[in-house]
Coordinates of N, CA and C in Angstrom, one line a residue:
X30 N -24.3 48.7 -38.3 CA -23.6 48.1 -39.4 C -22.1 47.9 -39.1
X31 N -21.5 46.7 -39.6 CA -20.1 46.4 -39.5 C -19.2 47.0 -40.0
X32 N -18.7 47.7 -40.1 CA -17.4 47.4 -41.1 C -16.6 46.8 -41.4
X33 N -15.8 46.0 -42.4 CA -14.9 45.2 -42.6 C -14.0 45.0 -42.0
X34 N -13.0 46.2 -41.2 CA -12.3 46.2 -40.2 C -12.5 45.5 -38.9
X35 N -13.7 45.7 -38.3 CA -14.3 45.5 -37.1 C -14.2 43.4 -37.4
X36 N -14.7 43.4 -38.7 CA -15.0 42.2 -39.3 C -14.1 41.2 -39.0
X37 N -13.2 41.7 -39.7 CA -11.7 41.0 -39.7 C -11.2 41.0 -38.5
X38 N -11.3 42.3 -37.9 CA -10.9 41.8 -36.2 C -11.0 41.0 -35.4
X39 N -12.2 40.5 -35.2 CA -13.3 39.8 -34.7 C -12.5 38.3 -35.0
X40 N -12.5 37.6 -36.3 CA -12.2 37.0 -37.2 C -10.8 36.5 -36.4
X41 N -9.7 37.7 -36.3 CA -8.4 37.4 -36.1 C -8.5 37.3 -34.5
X42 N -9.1 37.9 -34.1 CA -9.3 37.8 -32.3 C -9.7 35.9 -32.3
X43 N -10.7 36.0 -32.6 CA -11.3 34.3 -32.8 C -10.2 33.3 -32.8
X44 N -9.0 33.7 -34.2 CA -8.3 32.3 -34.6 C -7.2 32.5 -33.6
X45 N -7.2 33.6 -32.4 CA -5.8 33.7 -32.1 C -6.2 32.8 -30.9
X46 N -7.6 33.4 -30.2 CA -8.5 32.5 -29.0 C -8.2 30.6 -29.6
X47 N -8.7 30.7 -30.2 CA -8.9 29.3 -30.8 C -7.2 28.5 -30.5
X48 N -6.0 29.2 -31.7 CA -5.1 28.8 -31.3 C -4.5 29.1 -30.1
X49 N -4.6 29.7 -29.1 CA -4.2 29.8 -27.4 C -5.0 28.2 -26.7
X50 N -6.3 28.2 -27.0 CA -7.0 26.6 -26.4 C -6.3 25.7 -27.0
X51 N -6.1 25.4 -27.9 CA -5.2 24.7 -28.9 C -3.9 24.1 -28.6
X52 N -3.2 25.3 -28.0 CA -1.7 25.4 -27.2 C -2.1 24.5 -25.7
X53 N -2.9 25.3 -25.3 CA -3.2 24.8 -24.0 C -3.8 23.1 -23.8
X54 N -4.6 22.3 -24.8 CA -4.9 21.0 -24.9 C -3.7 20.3 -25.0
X55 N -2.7 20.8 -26.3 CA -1.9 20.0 -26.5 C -0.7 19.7 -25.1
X56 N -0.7 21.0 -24.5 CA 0.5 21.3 -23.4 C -0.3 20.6 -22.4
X57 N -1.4 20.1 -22.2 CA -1.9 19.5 -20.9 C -1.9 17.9 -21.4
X58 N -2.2 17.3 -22.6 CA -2.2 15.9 -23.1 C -0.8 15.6 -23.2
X59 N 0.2 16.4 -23.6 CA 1.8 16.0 -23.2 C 2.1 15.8 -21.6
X60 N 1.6 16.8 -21.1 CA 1.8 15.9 -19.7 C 1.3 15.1 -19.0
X61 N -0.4 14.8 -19.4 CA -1.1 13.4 -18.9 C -0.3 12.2 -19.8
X62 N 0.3 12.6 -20.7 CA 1.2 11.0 -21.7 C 2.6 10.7 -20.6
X63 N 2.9 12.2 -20.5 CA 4.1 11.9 -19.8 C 3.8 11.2 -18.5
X64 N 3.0 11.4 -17.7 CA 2.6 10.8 -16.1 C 2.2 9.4 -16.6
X65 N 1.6 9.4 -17.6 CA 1.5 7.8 -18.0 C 2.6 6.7 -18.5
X66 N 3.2 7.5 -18.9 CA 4.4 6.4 -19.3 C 5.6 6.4 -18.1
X67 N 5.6 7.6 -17.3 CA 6.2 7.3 -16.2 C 5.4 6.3 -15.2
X68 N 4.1 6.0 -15.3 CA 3.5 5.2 -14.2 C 3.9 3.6 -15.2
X69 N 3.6 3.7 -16.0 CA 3.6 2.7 -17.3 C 5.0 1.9 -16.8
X70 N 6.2 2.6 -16.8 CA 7.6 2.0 -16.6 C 7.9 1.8 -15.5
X71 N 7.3 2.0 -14.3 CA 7.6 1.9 -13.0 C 8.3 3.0 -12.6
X72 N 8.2 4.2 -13.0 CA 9.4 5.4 -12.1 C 8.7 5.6 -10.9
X73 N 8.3 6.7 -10.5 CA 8.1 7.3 -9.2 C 6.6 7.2 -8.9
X74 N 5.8 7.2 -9.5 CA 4.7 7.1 -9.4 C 4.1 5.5 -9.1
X75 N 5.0 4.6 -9.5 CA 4.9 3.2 -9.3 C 5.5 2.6 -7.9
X76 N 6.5 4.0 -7.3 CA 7.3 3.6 -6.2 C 8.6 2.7 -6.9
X77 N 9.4 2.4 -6.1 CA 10.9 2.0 -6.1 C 10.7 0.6 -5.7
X78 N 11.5 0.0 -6.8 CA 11.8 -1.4 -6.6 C 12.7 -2.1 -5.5
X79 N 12.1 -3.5 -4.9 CA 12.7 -3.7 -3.6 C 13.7 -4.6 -4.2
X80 N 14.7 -5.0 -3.6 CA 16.0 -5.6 -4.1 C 15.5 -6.8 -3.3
X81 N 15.5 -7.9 -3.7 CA 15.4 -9.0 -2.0 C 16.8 -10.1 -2.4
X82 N 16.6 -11.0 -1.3 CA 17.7 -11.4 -0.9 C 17.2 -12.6 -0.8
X83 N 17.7 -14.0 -1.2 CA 17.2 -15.3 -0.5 C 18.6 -15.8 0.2
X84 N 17.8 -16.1 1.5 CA 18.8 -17.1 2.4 C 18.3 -18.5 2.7
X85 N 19.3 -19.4 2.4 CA 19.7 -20.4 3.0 C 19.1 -20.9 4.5
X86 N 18.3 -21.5 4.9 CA 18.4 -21.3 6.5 C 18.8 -22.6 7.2
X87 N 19.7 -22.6 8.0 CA 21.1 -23.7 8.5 C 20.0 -24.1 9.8
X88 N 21.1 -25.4 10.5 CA 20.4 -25.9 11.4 C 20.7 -24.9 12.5
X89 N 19.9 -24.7 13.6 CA 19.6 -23.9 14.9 C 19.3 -22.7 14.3
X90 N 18.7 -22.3 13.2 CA 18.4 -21.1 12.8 C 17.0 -20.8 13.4
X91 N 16.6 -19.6 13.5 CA 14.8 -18.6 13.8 C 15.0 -18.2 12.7
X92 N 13.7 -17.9 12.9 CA 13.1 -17.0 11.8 C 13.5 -15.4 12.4
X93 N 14.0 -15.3 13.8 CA 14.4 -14.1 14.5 C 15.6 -13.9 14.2
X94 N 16.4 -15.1 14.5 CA 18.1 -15.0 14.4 C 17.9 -14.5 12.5
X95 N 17.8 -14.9 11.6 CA 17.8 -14.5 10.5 C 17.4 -13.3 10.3
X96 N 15.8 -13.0 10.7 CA 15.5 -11.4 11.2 C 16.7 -10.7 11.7
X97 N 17.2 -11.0 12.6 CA 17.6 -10.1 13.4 C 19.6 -10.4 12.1
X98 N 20.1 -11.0 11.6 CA 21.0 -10.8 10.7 C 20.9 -9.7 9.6
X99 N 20.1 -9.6 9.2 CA 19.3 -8.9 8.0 C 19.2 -8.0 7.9
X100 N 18.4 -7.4 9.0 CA 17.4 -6.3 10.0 C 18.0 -4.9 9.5
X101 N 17.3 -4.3 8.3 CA 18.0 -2.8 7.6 C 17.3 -1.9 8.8
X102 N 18.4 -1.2 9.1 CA 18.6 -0.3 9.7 C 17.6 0.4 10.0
X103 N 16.9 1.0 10.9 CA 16.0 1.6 11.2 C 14.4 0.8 11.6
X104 N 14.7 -0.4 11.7 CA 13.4 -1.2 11.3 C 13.1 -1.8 12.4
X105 N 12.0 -1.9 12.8 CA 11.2 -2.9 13.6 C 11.3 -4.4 13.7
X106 N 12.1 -5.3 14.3 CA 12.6 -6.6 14.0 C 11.1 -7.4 13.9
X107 N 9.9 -7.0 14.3 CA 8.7 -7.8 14.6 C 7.8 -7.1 13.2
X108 N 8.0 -6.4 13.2 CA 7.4 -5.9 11.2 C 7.9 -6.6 10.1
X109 N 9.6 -6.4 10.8 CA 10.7 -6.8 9.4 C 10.1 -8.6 9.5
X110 N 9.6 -9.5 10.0 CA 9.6 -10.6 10.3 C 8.5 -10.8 9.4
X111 N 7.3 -10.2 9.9 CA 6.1 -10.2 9.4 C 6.1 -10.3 7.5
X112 N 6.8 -9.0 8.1 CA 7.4 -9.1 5.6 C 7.8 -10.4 5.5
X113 N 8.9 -10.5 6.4 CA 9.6 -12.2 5.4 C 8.4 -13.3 5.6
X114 N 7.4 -13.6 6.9 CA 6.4 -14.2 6.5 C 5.5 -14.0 5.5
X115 N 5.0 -12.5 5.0 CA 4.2 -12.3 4.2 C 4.9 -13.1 2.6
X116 N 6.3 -12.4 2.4 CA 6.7 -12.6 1.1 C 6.9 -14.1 0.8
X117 N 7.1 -14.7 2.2 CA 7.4 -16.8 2.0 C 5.9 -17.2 2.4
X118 N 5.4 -16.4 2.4 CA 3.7 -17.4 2.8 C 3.4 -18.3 4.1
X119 N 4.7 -17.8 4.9 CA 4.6 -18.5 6.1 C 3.3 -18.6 6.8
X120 N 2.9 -20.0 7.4 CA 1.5 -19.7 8.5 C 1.7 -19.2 9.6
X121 N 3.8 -19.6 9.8 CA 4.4 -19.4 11.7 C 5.4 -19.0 11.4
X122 N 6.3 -18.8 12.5 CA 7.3 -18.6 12.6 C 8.7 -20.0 12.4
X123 N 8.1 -21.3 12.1 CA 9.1 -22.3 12.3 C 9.6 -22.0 11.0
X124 N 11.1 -22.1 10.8 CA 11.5 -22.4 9.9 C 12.2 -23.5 10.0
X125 N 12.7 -24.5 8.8 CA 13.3 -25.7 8.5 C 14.5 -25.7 8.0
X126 N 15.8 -26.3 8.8 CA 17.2 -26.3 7.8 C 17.1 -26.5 6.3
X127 N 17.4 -25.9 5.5 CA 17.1 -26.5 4.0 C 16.1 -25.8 3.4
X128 N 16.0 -24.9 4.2 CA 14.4 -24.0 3.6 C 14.6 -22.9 2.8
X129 N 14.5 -22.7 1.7 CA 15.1 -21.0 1.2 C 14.5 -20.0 1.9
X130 N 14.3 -18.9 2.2 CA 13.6 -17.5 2.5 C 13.9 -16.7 1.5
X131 N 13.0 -15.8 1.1 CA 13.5 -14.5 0.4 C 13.1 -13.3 1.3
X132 N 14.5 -12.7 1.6 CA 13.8 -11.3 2.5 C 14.1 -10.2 1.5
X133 N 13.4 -9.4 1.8 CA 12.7 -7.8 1.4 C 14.0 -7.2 1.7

């Protein structure tokens, strides 16, 4: 048989368990909101925004000479090319006096 003490113990053990999961749902749904609204705005999880540049391209220009003006540091001039084709949709390498480019 119980006694009322045991009872109530039992009772208060329960609502403290209960409120500890309780603590713990809320403390984990605040940080799944937070990872979402940082993916949501673009911070770190979205990666860093690229800055680009559009150039002008004059007569006797490449698409190399312009590469090779540009060319941030550390970079592969035949990658960094490849981007400025990828980002202008180029099919080749010719470019045309009068032509915009946007580089990366």
């Amino acid at each position: 048989m119980k006694t009322l003490s045991t009872f109530t113990y039992r009772r208060r053990l329960r609502a403290q368990k209960q409120k500890s999961m309780l603590r713990v749902f809320c403390l984990l749904l605040l940080c799944v909101l937070v990872v979402a609204l940082t993916v949501a705005s673009g911070g770190v999880a979205a990666g860093a925004k690229e800055i680009r540049q559009a150039v002008l391209v004059a007569e006797g220009d490449t698409l190399w000479s312009i590469a090779g003006r540009f060319l941030p540091e550390g970079t592969d001039i035949r990658s960094y090319i490849t981007l400025i084709r990828r980002y202008n949709k180029l099919t080749s390498s010719l470019v045309y006096p009068g032509q915009t480019l946007v580089l990366p």
